[in-house]
Coordinates of C-alpha atoms in Angstrom, one line a residue:
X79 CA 137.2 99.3 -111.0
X80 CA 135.1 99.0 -114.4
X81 CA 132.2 100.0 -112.5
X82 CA 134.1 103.5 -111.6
X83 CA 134.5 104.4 -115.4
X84 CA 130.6 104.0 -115.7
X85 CA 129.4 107.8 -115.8
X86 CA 126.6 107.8 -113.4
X87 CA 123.1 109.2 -114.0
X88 CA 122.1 112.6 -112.9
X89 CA 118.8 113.4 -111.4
X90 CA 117.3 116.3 -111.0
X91 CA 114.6 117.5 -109.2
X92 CA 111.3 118.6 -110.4
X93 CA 110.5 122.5 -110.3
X94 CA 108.4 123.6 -107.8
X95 CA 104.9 125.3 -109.0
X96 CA 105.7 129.0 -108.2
X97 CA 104.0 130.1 -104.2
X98 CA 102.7 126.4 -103.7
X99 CA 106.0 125.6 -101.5
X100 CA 104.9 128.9 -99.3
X101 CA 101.4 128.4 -99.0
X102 CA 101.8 124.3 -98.0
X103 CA 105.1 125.6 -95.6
X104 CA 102.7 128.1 -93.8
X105 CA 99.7 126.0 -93.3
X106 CA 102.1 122.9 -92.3
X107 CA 105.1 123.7 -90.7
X108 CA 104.1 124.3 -87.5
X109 CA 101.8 121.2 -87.1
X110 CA 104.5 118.8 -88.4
X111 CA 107.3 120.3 -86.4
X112 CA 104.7 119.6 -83.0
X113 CA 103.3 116.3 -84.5
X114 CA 107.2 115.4 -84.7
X115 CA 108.0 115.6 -80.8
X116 CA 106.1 112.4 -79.3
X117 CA 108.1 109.9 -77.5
X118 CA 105.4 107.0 -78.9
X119 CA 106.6 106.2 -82.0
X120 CA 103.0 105.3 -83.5
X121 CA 101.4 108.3 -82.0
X122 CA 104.6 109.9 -83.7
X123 CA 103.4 108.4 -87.1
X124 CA 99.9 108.7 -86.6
X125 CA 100.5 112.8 -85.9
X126 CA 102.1 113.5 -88.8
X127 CA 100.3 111.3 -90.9
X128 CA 97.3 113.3 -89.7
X129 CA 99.0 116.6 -90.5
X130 CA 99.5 115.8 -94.1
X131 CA 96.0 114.3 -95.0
X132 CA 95.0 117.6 -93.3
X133 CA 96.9 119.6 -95.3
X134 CA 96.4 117.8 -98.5
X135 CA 92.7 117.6 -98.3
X136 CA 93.1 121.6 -97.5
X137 CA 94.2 122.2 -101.0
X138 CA 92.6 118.7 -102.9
X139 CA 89.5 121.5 -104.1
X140 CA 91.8 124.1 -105.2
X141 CA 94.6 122.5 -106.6
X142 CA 93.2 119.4 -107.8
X143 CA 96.3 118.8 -110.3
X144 CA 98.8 119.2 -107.6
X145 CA 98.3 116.4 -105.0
X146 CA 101.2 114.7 -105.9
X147 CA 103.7 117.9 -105.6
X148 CA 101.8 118.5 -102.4
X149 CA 102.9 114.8 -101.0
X150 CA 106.1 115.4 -101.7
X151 CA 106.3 119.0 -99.9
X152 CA 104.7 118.1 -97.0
X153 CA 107.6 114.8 -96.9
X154 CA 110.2 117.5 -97.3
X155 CA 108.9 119.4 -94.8
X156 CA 108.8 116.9 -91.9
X157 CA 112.4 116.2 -93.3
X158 CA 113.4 119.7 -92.4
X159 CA 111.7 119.9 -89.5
X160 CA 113.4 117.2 -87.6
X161 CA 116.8 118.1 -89.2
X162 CA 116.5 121.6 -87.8
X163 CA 115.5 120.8 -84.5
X164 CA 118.1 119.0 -83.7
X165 CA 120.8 121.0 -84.9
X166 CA 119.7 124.3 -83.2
X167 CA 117.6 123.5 -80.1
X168 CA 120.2 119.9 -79.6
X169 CA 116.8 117.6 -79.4
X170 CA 116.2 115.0 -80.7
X171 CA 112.1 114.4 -81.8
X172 CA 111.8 112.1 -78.5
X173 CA 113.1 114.8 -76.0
X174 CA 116.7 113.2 -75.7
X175 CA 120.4 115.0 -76.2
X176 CA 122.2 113.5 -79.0
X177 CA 124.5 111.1 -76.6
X178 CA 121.4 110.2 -74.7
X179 CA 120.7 106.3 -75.1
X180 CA 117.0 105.2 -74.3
X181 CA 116.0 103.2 -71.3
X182 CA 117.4 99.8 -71.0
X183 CA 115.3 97.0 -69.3
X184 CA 116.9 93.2 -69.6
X185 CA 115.4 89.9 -68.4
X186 CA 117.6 86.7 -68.7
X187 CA 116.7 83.0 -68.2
X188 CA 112.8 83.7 -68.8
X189 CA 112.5 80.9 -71.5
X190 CA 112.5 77.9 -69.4
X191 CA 113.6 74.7 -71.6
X192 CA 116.0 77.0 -73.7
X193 CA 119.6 76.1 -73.1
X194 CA 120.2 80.0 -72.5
X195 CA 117.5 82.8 -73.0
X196 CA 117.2 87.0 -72.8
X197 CA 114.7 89.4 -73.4
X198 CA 116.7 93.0 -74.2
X199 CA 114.4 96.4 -73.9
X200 CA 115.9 100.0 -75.5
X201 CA 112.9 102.1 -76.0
X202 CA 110.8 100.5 -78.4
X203 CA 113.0 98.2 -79.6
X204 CA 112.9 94.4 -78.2
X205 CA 114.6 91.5 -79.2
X206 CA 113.6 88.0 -77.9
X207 CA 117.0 85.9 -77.9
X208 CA 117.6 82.1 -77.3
X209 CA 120.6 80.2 -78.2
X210 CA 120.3 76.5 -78.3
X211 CA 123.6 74.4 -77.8
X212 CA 124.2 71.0 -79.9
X213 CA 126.8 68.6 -80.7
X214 CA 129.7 68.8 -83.7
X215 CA 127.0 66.5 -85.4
X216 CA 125.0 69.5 -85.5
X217 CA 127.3 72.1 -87.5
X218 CA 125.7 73.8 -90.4
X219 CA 127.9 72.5 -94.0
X220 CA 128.6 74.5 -96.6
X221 CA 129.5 74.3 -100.1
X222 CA 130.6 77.1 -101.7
X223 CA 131.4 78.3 -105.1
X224 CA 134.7 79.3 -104.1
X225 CA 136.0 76.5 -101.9
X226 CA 137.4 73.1 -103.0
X227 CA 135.7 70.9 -100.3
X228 CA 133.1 71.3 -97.8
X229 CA 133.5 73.4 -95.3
X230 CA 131.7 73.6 -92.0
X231 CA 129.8 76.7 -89.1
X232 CA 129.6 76.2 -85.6
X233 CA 127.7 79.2 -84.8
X234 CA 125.0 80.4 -86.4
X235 CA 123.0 83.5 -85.8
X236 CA 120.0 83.8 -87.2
X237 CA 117.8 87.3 -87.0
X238 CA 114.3 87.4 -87.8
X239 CA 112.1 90.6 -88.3
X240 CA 108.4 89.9 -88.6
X241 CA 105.5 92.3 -89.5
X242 CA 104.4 92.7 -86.6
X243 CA 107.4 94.2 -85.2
X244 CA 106.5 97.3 -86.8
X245 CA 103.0 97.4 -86.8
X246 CA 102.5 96.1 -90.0
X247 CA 99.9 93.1 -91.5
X248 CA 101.8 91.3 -94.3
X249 CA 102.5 87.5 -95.3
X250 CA 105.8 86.6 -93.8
X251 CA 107.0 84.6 -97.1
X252 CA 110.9 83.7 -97.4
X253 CA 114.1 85.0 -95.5
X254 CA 114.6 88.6 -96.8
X255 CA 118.0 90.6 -97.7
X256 CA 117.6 92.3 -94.0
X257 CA 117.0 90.0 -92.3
X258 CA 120.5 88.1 -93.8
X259 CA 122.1 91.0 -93.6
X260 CA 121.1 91.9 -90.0
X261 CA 121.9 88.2 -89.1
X262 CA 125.0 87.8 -90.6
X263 CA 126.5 91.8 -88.9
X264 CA 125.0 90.6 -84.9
X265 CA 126.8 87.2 -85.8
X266 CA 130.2 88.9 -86.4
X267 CA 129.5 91.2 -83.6
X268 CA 129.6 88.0 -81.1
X269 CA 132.1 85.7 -83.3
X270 CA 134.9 87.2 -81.9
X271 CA 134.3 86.4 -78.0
X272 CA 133.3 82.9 -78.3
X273 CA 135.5 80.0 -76.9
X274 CA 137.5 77.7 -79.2
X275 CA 136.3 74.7 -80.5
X276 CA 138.7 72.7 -78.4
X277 CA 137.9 73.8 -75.5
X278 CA 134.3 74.3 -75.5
X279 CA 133.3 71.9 -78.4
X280 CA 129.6 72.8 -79.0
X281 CA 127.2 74.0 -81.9
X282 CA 125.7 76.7 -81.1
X283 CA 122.4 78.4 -82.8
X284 CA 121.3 82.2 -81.5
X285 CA 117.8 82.9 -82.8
X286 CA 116.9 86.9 -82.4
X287 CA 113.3 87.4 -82.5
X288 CA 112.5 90.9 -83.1
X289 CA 109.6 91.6 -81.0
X290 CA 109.4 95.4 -81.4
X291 CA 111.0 97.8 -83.8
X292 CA 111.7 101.4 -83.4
X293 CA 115.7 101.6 -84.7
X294 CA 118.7 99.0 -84.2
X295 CA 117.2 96.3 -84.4
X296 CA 120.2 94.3 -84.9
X297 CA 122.0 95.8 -81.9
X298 CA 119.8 94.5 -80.0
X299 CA 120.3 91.3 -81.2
X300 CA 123.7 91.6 -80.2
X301 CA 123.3 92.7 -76.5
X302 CA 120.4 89.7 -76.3
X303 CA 122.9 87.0 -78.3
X304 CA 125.7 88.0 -75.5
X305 CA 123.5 87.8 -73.0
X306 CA 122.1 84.8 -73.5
X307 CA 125.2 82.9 -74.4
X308 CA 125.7 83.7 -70.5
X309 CA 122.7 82.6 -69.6
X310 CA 123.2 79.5 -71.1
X311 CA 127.2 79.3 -69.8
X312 CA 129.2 79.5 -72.7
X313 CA 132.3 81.2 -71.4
X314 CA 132.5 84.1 -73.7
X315 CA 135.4 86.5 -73.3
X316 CA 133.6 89.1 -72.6
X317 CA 129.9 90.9 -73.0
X318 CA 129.1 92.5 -75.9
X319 CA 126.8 95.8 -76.6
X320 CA 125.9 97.1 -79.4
X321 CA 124.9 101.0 -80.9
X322 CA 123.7 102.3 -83.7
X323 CA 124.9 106.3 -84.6
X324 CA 123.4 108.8 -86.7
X325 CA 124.2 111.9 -88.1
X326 CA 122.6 115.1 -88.9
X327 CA 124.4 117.4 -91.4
X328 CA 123.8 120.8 -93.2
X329 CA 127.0 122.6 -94.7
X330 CA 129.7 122.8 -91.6
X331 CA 127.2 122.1 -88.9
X332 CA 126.4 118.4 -87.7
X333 CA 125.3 116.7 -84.8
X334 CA 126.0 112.7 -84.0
X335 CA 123.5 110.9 -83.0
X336 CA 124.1 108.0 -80.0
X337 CA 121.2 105.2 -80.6
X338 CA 119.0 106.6 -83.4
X339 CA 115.0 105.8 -83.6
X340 CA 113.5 104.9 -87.1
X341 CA 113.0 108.4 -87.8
X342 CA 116.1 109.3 -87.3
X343 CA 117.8 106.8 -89.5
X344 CA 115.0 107.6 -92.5
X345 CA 115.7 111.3 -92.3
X346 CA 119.3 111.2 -91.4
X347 CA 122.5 111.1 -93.5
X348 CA 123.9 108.1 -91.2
X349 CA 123.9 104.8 -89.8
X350 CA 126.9 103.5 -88.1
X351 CA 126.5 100.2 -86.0
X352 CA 129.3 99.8 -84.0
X353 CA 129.4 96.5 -81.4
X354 CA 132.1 95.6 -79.1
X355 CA 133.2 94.9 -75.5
X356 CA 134.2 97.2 -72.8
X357 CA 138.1 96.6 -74.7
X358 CA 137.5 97.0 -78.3
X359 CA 135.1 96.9 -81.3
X360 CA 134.2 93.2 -82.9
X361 CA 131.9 94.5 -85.3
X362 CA 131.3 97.7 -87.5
X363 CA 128.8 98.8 -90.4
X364 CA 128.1 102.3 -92.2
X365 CA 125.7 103.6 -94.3
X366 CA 125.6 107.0 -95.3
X367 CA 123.4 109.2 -97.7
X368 CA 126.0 111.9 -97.8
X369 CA 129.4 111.9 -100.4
X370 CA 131.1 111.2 -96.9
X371 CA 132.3 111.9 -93.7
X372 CA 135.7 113.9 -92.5
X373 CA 138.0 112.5 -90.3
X374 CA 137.5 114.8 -87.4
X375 CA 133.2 113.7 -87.4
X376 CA 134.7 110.4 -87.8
X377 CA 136.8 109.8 -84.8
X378 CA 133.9 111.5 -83.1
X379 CA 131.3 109.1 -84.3
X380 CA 133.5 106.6 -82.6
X381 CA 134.2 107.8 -79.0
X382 CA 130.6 108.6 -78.4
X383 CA 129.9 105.1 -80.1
X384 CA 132.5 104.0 -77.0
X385 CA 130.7 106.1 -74.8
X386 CA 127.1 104.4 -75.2
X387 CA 128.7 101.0 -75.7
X388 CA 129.8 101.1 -72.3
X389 CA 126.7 102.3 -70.9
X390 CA 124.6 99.8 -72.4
X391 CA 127.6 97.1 -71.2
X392 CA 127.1 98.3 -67.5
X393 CA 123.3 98.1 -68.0
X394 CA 123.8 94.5 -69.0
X395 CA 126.5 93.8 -66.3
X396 CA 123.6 95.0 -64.1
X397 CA 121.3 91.7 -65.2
X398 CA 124.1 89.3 -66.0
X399 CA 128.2 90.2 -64.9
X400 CA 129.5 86.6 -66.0
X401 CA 128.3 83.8 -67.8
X402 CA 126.7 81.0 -65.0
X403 CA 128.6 78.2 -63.8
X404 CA 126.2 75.5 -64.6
X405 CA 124.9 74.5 -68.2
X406 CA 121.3 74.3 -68.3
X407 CA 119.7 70.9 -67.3
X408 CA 118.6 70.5 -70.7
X409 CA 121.5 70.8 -72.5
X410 CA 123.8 68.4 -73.5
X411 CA 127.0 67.3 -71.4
X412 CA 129.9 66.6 -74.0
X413 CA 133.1 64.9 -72.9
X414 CA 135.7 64.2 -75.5
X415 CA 138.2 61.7 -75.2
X416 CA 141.6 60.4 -77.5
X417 CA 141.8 57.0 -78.8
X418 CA 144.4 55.1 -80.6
X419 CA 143.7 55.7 -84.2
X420 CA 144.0 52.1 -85.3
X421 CA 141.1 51.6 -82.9
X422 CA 138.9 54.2 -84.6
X423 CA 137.5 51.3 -87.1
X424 CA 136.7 48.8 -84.0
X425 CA 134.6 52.0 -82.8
X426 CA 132.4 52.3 -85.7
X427 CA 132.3 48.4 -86.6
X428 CA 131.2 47.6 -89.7
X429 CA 128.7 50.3 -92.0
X430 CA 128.8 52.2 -88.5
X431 CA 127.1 48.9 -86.5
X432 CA 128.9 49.4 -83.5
X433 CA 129.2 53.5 -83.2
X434 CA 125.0 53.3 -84.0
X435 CA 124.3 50.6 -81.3
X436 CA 126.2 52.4 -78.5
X437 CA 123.8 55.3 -79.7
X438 CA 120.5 53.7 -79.7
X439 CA 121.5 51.9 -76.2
X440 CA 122.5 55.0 -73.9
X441 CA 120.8 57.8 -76.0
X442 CA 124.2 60.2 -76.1
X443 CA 125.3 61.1 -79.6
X444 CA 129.0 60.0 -80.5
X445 CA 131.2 61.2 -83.2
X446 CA 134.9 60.3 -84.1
X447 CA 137.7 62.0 -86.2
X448 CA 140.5 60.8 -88.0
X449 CA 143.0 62.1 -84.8
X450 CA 140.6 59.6 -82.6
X451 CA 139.6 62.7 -81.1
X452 CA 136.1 60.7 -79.6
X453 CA 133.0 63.4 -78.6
X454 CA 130.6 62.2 -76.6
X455 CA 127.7 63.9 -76.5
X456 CA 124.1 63.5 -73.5
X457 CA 121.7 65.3 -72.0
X458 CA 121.7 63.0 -68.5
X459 CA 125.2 61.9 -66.7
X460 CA 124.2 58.6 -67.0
X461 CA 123.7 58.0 -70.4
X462 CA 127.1 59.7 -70.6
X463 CA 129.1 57.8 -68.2
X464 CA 127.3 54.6 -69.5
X465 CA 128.2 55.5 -73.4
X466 CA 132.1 56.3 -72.4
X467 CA 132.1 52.8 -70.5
X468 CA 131.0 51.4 -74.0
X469 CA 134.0 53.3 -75.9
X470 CA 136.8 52.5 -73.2
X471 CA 135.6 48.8 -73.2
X472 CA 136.2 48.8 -77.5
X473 CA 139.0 50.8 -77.6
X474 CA 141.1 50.7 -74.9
X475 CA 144.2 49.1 -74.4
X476 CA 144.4 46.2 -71.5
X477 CA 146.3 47.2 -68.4
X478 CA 148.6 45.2 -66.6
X479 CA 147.1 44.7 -63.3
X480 CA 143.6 46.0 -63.9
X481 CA 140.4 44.2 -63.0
X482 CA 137.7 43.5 -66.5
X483 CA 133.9 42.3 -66.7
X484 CA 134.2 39.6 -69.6
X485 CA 132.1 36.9 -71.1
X486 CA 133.6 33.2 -70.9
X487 CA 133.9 32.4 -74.9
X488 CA 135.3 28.7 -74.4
X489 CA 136.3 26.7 -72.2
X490 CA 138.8 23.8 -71.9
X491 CA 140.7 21.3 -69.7
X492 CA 143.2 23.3 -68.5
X493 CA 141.1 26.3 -68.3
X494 CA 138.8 29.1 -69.9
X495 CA 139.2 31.7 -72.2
X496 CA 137.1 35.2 -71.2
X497 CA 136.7 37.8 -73.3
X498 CA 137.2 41.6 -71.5
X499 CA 136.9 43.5 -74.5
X500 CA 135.3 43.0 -78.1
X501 CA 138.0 41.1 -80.2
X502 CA 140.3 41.2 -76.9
X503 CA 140.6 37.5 -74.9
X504 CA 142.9 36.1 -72.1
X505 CA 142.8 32.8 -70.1
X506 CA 142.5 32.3 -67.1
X507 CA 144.2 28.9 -66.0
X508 CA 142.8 26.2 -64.2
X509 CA 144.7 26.9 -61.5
X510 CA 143.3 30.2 -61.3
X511 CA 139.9 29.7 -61.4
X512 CA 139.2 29.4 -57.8
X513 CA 141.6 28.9 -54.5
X514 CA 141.8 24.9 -53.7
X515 CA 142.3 22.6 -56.4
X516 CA 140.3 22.2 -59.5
X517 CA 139.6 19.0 -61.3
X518 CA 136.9 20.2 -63.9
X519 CA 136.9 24.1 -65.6
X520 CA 133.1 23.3 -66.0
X521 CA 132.7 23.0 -62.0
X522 CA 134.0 26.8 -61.8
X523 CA 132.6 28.4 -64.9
X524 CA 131.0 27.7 -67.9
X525 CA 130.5 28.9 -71.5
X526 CA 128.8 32.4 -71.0
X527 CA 129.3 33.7 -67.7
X528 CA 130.0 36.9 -67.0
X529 CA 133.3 36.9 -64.5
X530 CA 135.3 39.1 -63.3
X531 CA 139.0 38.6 -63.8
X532 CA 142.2 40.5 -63.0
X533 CA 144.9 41.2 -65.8
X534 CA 148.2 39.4 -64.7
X535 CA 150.6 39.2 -67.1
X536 CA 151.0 39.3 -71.0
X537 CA 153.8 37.5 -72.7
X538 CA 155.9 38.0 -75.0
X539 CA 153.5 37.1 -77.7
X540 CA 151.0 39.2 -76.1
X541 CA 148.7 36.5 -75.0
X542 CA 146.7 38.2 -71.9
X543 CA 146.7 35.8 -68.7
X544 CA 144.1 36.4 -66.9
X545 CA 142.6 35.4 -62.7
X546 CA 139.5 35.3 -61.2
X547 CA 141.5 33.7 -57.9
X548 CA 143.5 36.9 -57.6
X549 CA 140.4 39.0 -56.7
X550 CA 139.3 36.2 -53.7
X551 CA 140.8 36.2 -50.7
X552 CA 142.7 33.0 -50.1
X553 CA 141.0 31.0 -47.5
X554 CA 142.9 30.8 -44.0
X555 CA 145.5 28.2 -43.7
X556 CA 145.4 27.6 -47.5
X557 CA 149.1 28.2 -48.3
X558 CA 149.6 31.3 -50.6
X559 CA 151.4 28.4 -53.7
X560 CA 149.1 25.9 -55.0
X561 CA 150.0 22.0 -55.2
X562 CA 149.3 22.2 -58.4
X563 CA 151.7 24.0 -60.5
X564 CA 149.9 26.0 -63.5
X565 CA 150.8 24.7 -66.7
X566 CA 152.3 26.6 -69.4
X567 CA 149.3 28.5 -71.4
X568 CA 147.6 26.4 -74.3
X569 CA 149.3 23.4 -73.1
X570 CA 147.3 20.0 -73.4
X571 CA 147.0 17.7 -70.7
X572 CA 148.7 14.5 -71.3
X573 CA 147.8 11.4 -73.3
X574 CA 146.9 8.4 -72.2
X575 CA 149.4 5.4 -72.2
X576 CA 148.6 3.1 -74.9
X577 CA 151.0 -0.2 -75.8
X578 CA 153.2 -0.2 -78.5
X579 CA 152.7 -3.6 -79.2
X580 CA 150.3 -6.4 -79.0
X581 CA 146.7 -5.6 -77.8
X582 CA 145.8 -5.9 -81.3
X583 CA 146.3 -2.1 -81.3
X584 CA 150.1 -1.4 -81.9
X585 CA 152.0 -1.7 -84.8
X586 CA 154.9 -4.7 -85.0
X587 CA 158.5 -4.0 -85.2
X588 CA 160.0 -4.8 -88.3

């Protein structure tokens, strides 16, 4: 609002020197306005350029003093040119009508080890997307200036523009303004199709490489981000296409402009990116050169917008309808799983011991929240089934009737304790050690097996008593109750009878 009160400053243009607009419009007009209609974009370029060195150096002996007002016809000239043509012979500079998109070519799946891949063709513009899927380890964290605490992405787009896209030779330094800017507008575009969290919990990272440049750029991005979120089979909503519009005004005529080259957004009044699916927009951006737009060129703008969004959405239907069934082999499987919450410090042992060893044993990646949501996280089923073994076997809660691996911890004389989960032991009576009678525990099983034991029962203490008998099968004729009746758990056996007196070894009677 401030900034509205602040009188802005006027320009105005420098004066003409009188007849030298004439004489540069009748030796250049023509020749720009035919250097101006080539498909090529660099042939484009080079004609013009050409033109106006020709020009320039046609008057550089006469009018040595004016070369710089001579520059700057000639660029008002080509300005015109194009400008005109399209608004009285409805042609754009590369033969096209103004709701004409350029040729559309797609390849998807041609990066091999990227989790999801697409190459995406308009014209002479080419993007080179991949989108690489990771775990909820690998979201990007933020701290901002205007939140309290840290807060966190889970898709990233990230857009990159090199020299050579355009033709150029230059040092590619640090990430500039356009290339945030472009990033940030395709990530929007896609933000709104993507599963939630819960139910498709990856991190995922788009990287556009802009291959070729010859106008929307950035669209491009979007069609090859969509497409190769597909590839990869994240189960997006829907495809998503973006266009970029353009508009040529003078007084009360105008003519929009469906997928605009370079030229035509440096010489226009407009560019309007619109993406969306074949439903509704997700993403929209304007710039304009002009005070502003009506609403009648407006709602225009956005039904032809519709009109080559939908195009460009059956073009990619074409090369990819739905995303594929199968992730690719070298992305990671992610199972989640819900533990009890009091568990979740078991899990993660002490300084993260026991969370870090399951990791460096099976190679899957394992994170925890405070819910005891579990995410486990591997690129090879067995390193995944192997790691959830591991979590069930800390965390879980012993089952009445279910059968356990365990390690014997101790044993005693009437019987041996085995431990079937870290922290968690049972025993397993003498009596249940083996079918027959036992004398010794030793004879059956010793300090450090590994048994397996069935869960029978849990009293009311919640001791865990335990059976390896239970998983043999009882020998024929052996009758189904031992002799031997079990005796209550963590009783003793007996004493041995000593005198009370005499023997030298009791104590008198008083």
């Amino acid at each position: 609002k401030a900034a509205d009160k602040v009188e802005k400053l006027k320009w105005d243009k420098a004066a003409t020197t009188a007849g030298l607009l004439d004489k540069v419009k009748a030796a250049a007009d023509d020749k720009i306005s035919a250097a101006l209609n080539q498909k090529d974009k660099q042939t484009r370029v080079q004609a013009v350029e050409a033109v106006k060195k020709e020009v320039a150096e046609s008057f550089a002996a006469d009018l040595p003093d004016n070369a710089k007002e001579i520059k700057n016809i000639l660029g008002d000239l080509e300005y015109n040119a194009m400008r005109s043509q399209v608004l009285t012979t409805k042609k754009r500079v590369d033969g096209r009508a103004s709701n004409e998109v350029r040729p559309i070519s797609i390849d998807s799946g041609l990066l091999p080890r990227a989790h999801g891949s697409s190459l995406f063709t308009r014209g002479q513009t080419q993007a080179l997307v991949a989108v690489t899927l990771g775990t909820a380890n690998d979201v990007q964290r933020l701290d901002t200036i205007d939140s309290p605490s840290e807060t966190t992405k889970s898709f990233m787009l990230h857009y990159n523009f090199p020299p050579f896209s355009t033709g150029e030779v230059r040092p590619m330094r640090g990430t500039s303004r356009r290339e945030i800017g472009h990033g940030n507008l395709a990530e929007r575009a896609l933000q709104g199709v993507l599963p939630d969290f819960a139910d498709f919990p990856y991190t995922l990272r788009i990287v556009s490489e802009i291959l070729e440049s010859n106008g929307s750029s950035s669209m491009a991005s979007v069609c090859g981000g969509s497409l190769a979120m597909m590839d990869a089979g994240v189960p997006i909503r829907g495809a998503v296409a973006g266009v970029a519009m353009g508009l040529i005004k003078e007084g009360k005529k105008y003519a929009i402009l469906t997928d605009i080259l370079g030229t035509e957004d440096h010489l226009g009044d407009m560019d309007f990116k619109v993406a969306g699916t074949a439903t509704g927009i997700t993403s929209i951006q304007m710039d304009i050169k002009i005070e502003g737009l009506d609403l009648q060129i407006m709602k225009e703008a956005l039904a032809q917008a519709k009109e080559g969004r939908l195009h460009i959405l059956a073009e990619m239907n074409k090369a990819l309808a739905a995303p594929r069934e199968e992730l690719s082999a070298y992305a990671p499987r992610i199972v989640t799983m819900m533990i009890n919450p009091e568990k979740i410090g078991d899990l993660i042992g002490p300084k993260g011991k026991t969370i870090r060893g399951i990791q460096d044993e099976t190679g899957a990646e394992l994170s925890v929240d405070d819910t005891g949501l579990v995410t486990i996280a591997a690129v090879g089923g067995e390193a995944m089934q192997r790691a959830r073994q591991m979590v069930q076997a800390i965390t879980a809660e012993p089952e009445i009737g279910a059968t356990y691996e365990g390690t014997v911890k101790t044993t005693t004389a009437f019987g041996a304790f085995v431990e079937i989960m870290p922290g968690t032991e049972g025993l397993v009576h003498i009596s249940e050690l083996k079918w027959g009678r036992t004398d010794k525990t030793e004879d059956v099983v010793n300090k450090g097996d590994r048994v397996t034991v069935k869960l029978l029962d849990r009293d009311e203490r919640g001791r865990l008593r335990l059976s390896i008998k239970a998983l043999q099968e009882r020998p024929e004729g052996m009758p189904e109750e031992e002799a031997r009746p079990p005796r209550p758990e963590g009783d003793r056996p007996p004493r041995e009878d000593r005198p009370r007196s005499g023997g030298g070894g009791g104590r008198s009677r008083r």
